[in-house]
Short mmCIF file of C-alpha atoms in Angstrom, two decimals:
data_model
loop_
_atom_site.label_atom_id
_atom_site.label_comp_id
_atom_site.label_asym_id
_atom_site.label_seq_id
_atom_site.Cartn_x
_atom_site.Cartn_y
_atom_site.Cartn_z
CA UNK A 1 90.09 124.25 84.40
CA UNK A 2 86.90 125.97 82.87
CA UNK A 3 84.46 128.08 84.99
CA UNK A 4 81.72 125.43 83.33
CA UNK A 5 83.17 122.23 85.05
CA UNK A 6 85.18 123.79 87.73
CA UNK A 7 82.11 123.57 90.12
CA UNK A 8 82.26 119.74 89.67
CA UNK A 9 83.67 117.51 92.42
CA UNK A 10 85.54 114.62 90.46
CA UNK A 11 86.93 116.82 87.32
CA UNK A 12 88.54 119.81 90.03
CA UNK A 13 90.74 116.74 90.93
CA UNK A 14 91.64 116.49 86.97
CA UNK A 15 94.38 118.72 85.55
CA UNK A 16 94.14 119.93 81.97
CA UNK A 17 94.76 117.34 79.56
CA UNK A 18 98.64 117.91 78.82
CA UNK A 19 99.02 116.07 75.51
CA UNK A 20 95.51 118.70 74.05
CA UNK A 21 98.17 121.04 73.71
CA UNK A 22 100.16 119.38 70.99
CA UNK A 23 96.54 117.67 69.58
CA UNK A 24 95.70 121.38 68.97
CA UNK A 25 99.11 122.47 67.31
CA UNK A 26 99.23 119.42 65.08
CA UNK A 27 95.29 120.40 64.32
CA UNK A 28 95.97 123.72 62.93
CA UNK A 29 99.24 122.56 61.36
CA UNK A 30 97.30 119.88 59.24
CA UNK A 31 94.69 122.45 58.66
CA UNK A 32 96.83 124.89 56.89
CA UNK A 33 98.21 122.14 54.82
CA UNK A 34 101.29 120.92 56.39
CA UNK A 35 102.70 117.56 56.42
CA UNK A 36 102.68 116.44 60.10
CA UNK A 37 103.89 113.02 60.85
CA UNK A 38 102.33 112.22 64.47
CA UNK A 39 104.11 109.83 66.40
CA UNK A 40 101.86 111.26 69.21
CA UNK A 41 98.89 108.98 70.52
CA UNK A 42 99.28 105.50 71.05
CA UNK A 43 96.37 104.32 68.43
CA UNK A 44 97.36 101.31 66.11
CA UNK A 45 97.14 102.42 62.49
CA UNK A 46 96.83 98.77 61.57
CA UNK A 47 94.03 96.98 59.94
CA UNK A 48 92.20 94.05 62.26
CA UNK A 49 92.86 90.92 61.07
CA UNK A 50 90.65 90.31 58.10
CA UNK A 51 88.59 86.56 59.35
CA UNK A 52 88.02 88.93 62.72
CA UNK A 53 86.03 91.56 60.65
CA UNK A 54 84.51 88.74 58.65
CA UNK A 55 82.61 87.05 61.97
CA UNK A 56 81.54 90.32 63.66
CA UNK A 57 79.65 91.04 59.99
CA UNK A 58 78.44 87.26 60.00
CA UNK A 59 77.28 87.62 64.09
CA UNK A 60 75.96 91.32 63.09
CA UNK A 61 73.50 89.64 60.58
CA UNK A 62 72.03 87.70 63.39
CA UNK A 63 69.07 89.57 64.95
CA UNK A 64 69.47 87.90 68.15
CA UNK A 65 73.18 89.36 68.82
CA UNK A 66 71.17 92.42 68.82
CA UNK A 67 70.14 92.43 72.05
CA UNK A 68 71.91 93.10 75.40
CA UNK A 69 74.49 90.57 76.38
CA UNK A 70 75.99 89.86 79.23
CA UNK A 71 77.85 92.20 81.26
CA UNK A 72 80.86 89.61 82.24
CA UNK A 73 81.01 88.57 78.72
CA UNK A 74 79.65 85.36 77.28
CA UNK A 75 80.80 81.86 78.52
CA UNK A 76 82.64 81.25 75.36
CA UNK A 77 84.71 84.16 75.28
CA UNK A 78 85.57 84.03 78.65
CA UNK A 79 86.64 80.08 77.65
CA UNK A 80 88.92 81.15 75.19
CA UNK A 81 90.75 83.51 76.88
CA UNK A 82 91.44 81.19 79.79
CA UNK A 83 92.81 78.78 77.16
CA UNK A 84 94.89 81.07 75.71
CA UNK A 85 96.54 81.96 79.44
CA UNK A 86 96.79 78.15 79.68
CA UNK A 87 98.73 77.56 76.06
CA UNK A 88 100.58 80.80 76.14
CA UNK A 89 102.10 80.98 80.17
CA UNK A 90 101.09 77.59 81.49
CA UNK A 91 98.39 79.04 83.77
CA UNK A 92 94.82 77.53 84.20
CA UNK A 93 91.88 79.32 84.95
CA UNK A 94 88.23 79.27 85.43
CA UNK A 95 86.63 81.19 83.25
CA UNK A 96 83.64 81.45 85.41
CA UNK A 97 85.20 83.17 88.32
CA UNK A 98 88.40 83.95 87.34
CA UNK A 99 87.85 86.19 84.13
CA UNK A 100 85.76 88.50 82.78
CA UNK A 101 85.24 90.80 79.82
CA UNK A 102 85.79 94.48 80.38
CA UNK A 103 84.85 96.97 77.55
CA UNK A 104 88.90 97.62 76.73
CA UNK A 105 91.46 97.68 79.62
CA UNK A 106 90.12 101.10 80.71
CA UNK A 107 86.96 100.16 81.77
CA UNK A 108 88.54 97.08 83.75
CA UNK A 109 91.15 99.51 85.46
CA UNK A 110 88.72 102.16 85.98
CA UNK A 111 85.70 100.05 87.46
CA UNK A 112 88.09 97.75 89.48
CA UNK A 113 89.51 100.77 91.38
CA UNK A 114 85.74 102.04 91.85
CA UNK A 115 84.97 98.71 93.33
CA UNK A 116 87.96 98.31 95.63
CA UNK A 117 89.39 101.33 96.56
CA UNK A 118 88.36 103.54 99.11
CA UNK A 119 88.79 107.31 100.70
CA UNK A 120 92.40 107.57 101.19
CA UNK A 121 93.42 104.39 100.56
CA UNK A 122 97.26 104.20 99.38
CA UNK A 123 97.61 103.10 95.66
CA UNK A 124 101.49 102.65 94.68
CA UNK A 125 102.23 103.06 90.80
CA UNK A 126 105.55 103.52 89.06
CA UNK A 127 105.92 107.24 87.68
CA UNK A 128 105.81 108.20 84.80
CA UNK A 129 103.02 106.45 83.86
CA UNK A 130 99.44 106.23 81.88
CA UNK A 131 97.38 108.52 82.91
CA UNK A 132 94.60 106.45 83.99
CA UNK A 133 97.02 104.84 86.81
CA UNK A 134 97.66 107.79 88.30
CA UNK A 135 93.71 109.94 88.40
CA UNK A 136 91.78 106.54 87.80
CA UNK A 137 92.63 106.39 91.70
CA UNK A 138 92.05 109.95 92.55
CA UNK A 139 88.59 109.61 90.70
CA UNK A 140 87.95 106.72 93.28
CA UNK A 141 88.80 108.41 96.10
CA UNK A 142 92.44 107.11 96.77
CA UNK A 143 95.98 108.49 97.25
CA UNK A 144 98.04 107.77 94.54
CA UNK A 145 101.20 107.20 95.82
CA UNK A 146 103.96 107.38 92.83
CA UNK A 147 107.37 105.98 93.11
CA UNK A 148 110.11 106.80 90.49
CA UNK A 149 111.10 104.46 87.91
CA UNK A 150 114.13 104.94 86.04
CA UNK A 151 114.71 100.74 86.29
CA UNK A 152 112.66 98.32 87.70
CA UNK A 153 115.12 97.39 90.22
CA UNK A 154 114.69 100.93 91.66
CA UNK A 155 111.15 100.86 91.71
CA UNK A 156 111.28 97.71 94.26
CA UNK A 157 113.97 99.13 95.84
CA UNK A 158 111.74 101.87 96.53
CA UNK A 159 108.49 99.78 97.04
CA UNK A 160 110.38 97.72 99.60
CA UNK A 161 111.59 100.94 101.64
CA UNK A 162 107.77 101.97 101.64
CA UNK A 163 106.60 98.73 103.16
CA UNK A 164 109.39 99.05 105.63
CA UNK A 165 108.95 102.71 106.67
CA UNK A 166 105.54 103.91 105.98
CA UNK A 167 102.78 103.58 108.61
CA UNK A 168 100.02 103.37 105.63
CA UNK A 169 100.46 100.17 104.05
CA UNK A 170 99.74 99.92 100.09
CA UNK A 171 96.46 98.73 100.04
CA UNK A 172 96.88 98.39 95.88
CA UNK A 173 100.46 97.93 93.94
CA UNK A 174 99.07 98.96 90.24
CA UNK A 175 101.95 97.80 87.90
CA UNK A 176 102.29 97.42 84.13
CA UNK A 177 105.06 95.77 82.05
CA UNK A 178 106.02 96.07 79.54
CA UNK A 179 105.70 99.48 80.96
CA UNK A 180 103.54 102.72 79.07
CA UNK A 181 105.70 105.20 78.65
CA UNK A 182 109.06 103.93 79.49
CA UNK A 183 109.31 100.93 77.61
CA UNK A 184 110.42 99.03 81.22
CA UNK A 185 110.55 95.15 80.95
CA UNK A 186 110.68 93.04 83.90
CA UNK A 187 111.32 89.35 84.23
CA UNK A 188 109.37 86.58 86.68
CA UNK A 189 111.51 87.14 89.11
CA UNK A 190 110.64 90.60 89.74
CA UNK A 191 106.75 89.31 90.03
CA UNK A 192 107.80 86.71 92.29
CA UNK A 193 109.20 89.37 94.84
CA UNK A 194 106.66 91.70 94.46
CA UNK A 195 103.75 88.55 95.35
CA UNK A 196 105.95 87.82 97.80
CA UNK A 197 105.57 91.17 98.72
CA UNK A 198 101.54 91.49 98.66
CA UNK A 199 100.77 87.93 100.13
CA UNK A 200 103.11 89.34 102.89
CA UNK A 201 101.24 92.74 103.83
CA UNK A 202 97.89 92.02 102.47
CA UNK A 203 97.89 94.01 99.27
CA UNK A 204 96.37 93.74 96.63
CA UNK A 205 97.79 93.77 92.59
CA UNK A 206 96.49 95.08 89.39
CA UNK A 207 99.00 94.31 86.63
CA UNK A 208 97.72 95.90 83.61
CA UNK A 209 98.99 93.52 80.58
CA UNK A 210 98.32 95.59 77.22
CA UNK A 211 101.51 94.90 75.64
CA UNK A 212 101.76 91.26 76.21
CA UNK A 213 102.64 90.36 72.77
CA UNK A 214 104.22 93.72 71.71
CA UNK A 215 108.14 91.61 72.59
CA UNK A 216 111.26 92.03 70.64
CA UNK A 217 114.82 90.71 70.14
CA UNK A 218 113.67 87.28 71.88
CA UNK A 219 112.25 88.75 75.17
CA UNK A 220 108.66 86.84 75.91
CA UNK A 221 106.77 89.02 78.90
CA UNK A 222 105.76 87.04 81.26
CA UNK A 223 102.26 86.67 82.97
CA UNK A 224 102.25 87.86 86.82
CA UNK A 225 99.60 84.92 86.93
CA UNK A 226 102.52 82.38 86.20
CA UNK A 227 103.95 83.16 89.81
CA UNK A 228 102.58 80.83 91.97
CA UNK A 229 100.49 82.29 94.81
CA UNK A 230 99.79 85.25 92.94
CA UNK A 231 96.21 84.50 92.08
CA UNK A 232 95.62 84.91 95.73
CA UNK A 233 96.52 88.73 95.58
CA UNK A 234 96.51 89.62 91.79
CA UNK A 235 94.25 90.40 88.36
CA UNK A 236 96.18 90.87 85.60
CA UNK A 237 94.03 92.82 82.71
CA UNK A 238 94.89 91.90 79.27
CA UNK A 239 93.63 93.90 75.96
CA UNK A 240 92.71 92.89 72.43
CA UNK A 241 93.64 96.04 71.36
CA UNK A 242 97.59 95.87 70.70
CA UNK A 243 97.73 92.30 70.40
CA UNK A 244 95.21 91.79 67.26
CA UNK A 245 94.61 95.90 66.23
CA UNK A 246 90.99 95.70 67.65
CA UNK A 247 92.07 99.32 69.45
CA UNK A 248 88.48 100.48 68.68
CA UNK A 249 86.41 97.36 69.23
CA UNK A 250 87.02 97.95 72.78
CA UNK A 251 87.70 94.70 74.08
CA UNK A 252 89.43 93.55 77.35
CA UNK A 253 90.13 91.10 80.08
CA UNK A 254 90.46 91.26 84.34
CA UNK A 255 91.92 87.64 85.16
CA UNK A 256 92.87 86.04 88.11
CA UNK A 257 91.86 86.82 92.06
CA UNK A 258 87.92 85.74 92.64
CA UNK A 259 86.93 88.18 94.88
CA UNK A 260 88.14 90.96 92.77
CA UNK A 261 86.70 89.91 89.79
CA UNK A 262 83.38 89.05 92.04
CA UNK A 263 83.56 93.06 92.88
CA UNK A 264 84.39 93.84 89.49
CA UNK A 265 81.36 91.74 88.05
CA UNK A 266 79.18 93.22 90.67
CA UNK A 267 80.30 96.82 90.03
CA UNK A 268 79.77 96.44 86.45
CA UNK A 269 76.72 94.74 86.28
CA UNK A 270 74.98 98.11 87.52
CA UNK A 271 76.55 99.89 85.22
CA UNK A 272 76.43 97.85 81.76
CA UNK A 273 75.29 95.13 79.40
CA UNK A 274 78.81 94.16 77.91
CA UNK A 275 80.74 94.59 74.62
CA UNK A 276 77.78 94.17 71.78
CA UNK A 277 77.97 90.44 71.07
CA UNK A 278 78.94 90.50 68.01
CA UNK A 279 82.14 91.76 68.85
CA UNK A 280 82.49 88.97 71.33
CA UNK A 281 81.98 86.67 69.08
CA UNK A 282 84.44 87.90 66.18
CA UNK A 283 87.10 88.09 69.57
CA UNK A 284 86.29 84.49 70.20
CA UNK A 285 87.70 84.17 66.55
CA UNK A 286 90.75 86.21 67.36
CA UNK A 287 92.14 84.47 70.22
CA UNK A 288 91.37 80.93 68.40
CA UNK A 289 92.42 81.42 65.34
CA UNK A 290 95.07 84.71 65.03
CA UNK A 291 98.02 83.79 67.17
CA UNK A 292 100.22 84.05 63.59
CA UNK A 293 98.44 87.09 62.89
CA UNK A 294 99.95 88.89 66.30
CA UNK A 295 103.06 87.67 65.54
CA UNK A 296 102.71 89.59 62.16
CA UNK A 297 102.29 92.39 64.08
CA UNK A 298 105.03 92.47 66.50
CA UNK A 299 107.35 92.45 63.66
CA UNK A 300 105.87 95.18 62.12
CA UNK A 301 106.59 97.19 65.18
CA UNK A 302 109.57 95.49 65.76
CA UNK A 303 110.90 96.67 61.95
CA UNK A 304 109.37 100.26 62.90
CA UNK A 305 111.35 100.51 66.41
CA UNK A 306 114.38 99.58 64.14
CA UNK A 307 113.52 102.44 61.96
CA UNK A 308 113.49 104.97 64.45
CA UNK A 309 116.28 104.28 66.68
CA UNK A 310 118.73 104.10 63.34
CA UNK A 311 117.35 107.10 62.26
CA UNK A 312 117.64 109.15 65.32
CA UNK A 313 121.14 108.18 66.00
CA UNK A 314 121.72 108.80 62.55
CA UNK A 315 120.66 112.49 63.61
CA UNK A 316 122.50 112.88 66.74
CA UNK A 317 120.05 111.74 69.29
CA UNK A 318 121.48 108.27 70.76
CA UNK A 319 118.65 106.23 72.07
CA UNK A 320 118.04 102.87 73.71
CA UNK A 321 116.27 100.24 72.00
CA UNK A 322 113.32 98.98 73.65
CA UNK A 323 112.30 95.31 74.34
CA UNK A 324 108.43 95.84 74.33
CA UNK A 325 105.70 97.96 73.80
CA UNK A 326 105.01 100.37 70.79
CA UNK A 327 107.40 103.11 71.87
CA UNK A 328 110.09 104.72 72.06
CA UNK A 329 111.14 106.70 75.52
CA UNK A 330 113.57 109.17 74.32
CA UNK A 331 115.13 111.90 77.22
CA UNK A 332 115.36 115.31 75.51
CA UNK A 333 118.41 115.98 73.51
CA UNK A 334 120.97 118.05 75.66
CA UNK A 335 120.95 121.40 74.76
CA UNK A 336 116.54 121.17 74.95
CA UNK A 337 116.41 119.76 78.09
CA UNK A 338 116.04 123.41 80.13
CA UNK A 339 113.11 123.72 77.97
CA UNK A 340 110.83 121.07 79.48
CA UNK A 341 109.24 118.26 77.79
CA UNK A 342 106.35 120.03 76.64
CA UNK A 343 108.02 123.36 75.15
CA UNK A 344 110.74 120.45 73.47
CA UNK A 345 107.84 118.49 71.89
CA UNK A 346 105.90 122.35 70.67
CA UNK A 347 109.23 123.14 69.08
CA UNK A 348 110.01 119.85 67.34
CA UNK A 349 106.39 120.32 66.21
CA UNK A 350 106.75 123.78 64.86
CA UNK A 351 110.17 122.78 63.15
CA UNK A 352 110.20 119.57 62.20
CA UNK A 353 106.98 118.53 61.84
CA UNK A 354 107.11 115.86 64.02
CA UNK A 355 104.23 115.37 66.81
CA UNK A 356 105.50 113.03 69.90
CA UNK A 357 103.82 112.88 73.10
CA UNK A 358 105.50 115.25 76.25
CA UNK A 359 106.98 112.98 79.13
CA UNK A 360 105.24 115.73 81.84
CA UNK A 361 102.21 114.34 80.54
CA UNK A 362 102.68 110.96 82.06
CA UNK A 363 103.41 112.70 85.60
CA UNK A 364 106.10 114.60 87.19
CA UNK A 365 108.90 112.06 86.86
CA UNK A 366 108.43 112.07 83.04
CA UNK A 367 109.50 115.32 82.71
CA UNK A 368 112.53 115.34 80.41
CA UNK A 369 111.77 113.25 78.00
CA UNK A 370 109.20 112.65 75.30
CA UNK A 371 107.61 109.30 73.98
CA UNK A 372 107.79 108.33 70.26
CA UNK A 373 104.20 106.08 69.10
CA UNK A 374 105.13 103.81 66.07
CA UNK A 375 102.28 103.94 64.11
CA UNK A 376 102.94 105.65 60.98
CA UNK A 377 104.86 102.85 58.40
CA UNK A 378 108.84 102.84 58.28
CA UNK A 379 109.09 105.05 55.40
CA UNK A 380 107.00 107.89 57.16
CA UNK A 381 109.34 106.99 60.51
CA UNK A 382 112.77 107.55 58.41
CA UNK A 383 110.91 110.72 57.04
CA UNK A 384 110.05 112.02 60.66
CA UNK A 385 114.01 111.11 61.59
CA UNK A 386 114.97 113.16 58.62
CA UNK A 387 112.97 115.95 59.70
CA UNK A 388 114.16 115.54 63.36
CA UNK A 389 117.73 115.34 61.40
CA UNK A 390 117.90 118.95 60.02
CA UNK A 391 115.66 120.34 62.54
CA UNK A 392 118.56 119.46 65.62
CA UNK A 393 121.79 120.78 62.88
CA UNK A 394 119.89 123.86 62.38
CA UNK A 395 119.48 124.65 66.40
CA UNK A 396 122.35 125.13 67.30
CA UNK A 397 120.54 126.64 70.52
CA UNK A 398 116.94 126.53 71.72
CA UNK A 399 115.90 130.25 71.70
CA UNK A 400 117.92 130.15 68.00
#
């Protein structure tokens, strides 16, 4: 923490940014000419879909989507995505008080806590997770309460022994599956206990959805929504971003309870006008007419995930396959694992040229491992696994 922000309320509750360190080394690596392959940050290095870019320059060409919009999103949008929850998980919703727009799943994380959360109320998470889980509570005032997920079965295990023995009830469970950084998929039966759960102690559920269509080797995540009873206790937030590579258009989705998505409305109607329409609009496009396209992109990742795991077994570094998501969560090799995630990723940096995010970055109960992104193409992947190759036959200890 600087002297210039360290005076601040809300950013003394912030720790330095963990993953800067490795931005920084990869920064000056690049900068004196080496050839870093960074599986680091999360950011899709595909191109949107091209009829998406072809409405938002159609819409941009229409003076009147130059004004403010709507901070909710417009009707149509907000009609699309509901029919999209109705053809893709059998769930019907009204788009005028059961969605919204949010300005990526961020914003509908971060302004939803703002809006429901208050001083010292208990928000449960799995650990490690996102960042924004864990300090998008502490920013709003609440405990963040962090259980340890090494399966989902442990986490409820865990969740249920809270409920039983703690004397502050959850007033938030704020899940995610498939699951940023572990790779953690669940099945509807695990929603159905933890609803059964919520409706039971009066808790509310966020289930942030980002990686809905990000599914492999036949697994199809499903929708918490689909439980039934669940729209009495849970939002689910979904995000264009991973689903249709619209990562920097910013678009997003809270769906389900009314009254939080009255408080998130509310909340954000002080606070903004909405995505600029024509982005809407061109999203409109995306969800009615680029359901092939995101399956074009799951197998893309799909054939990268592939790439990786071969190649890092190939190397000497056995790792499990995920279902979902766009990464890989690999624990530390053996003889690295004194180290500490961070020090592990600096030296794979250093050596192999290979950037990949530190688990300690994600929160104490990440430490140990480190998270592969796949977004460099599968010949750059079996060139990072080369890399990774040499650079573990060459160690034969850390401090060699």
């Amino acid at each position: 923490m600087t002297e210039e922000t360290d005076e601040f309320y809300r950013i003394q509750k912030l720790p330095p940014y963990v993953f800067s360190v490795i931005n920084e080394m990869r920064a000056r690596a690049r900068a004196a000419q080496m050839d870093v392959i960074d599986l680091g940050m999360g950011n899709p290095d595909g191109a949107t879909p091209r009829v998406i870019v072809n409405k938002l320059v159609e819409a941009a060409r229409n003076a009147k989507n130059h004004r403010y919009s709507q901070s909710r999103g417009i009707p149509r949008l907000r009609e699309e995505i509901t029919r999209r929850y109705e053809a893709n998980y059998g769930v019907r919703l009204d788009p005028d008080q059961e969605a919204i727009v949010t300005i990526g799943a961020k914003d509908a994380l971060a302004h939803l806590l703002f809006a429901t959360i208050g001083p010292g109320d208990v928000v449960v998470s799995p650990n490690p997770a996102y960042p924004i889980h864990q300090y998008g509570v502490i920013m709003a005032e609440g405990h963040a309460c962090m259980l340890p997920m090494p399966d989902a079965a442990t986490f409820l295990s865990r969740l249920k022994d809270l409920y039983r023995t703690s004397a502050r009830k959850p007033k938030m469970l704020l899940i995610s599956f498939p699951h940023n950084p572990t790779t953690t998929c669940v099945d509807l039966d695990f929603f159905r206990e933890i609803v059964a759960l919520a409706r039971e102690h009066g808790t509310m559920v966020v289930h942030d959805f980002a990686y809905a269509d990000l599914c492999f080797d036949g697994y199809h995540a499903p929708s918490i929504l689909q439980v039934e009873g669940a729209s009495e206790v849970a939002v689910e937030i979904f995000s264009m971003s991973k689903s249709y590579n619209m990562a920097g258009w910013r678009v997003g989705f809270c769906l389900g309870n009314r009254k939080m998505i009255a408080a998130l409305a509310r909340i954000k109607s002080y606070l903004d006008y909405g995505v600029f329409q024509p982005i809407q609009i061109a999203s409109i496009i995306a969800l009615r007419e680029c359901e092939e396209d995101t399956r074009k992109i799951c197998a893309i990742y799909q054939k990268r995930r592939d790439a990786l795991i071969t190649g890092l077994r190939r190397a000497g570094w056995p790792v499990e396959a995920p279902r979902g998501t766009m990464f890989v969560w690999a624990p530390a090799p053996e003889p690295f694992r004194a180290l500490g995630s961070l020090e592990f990723a600096k030296l794979m940096l250093e050596r192999a040229l290979v950037a990949v995010s530190p688990g300690i970055g994600f929160g104490p109960m990440g430490e140990g491992h480190v998270r592969f992104a796949l977004v460099e193409n599968e010949q750059r992947i079996r060139q990072a696994t080369r890399s990774i190759g040499q650079f573990l036959k060459q160690t034969v200890s850390p401090a060699a």
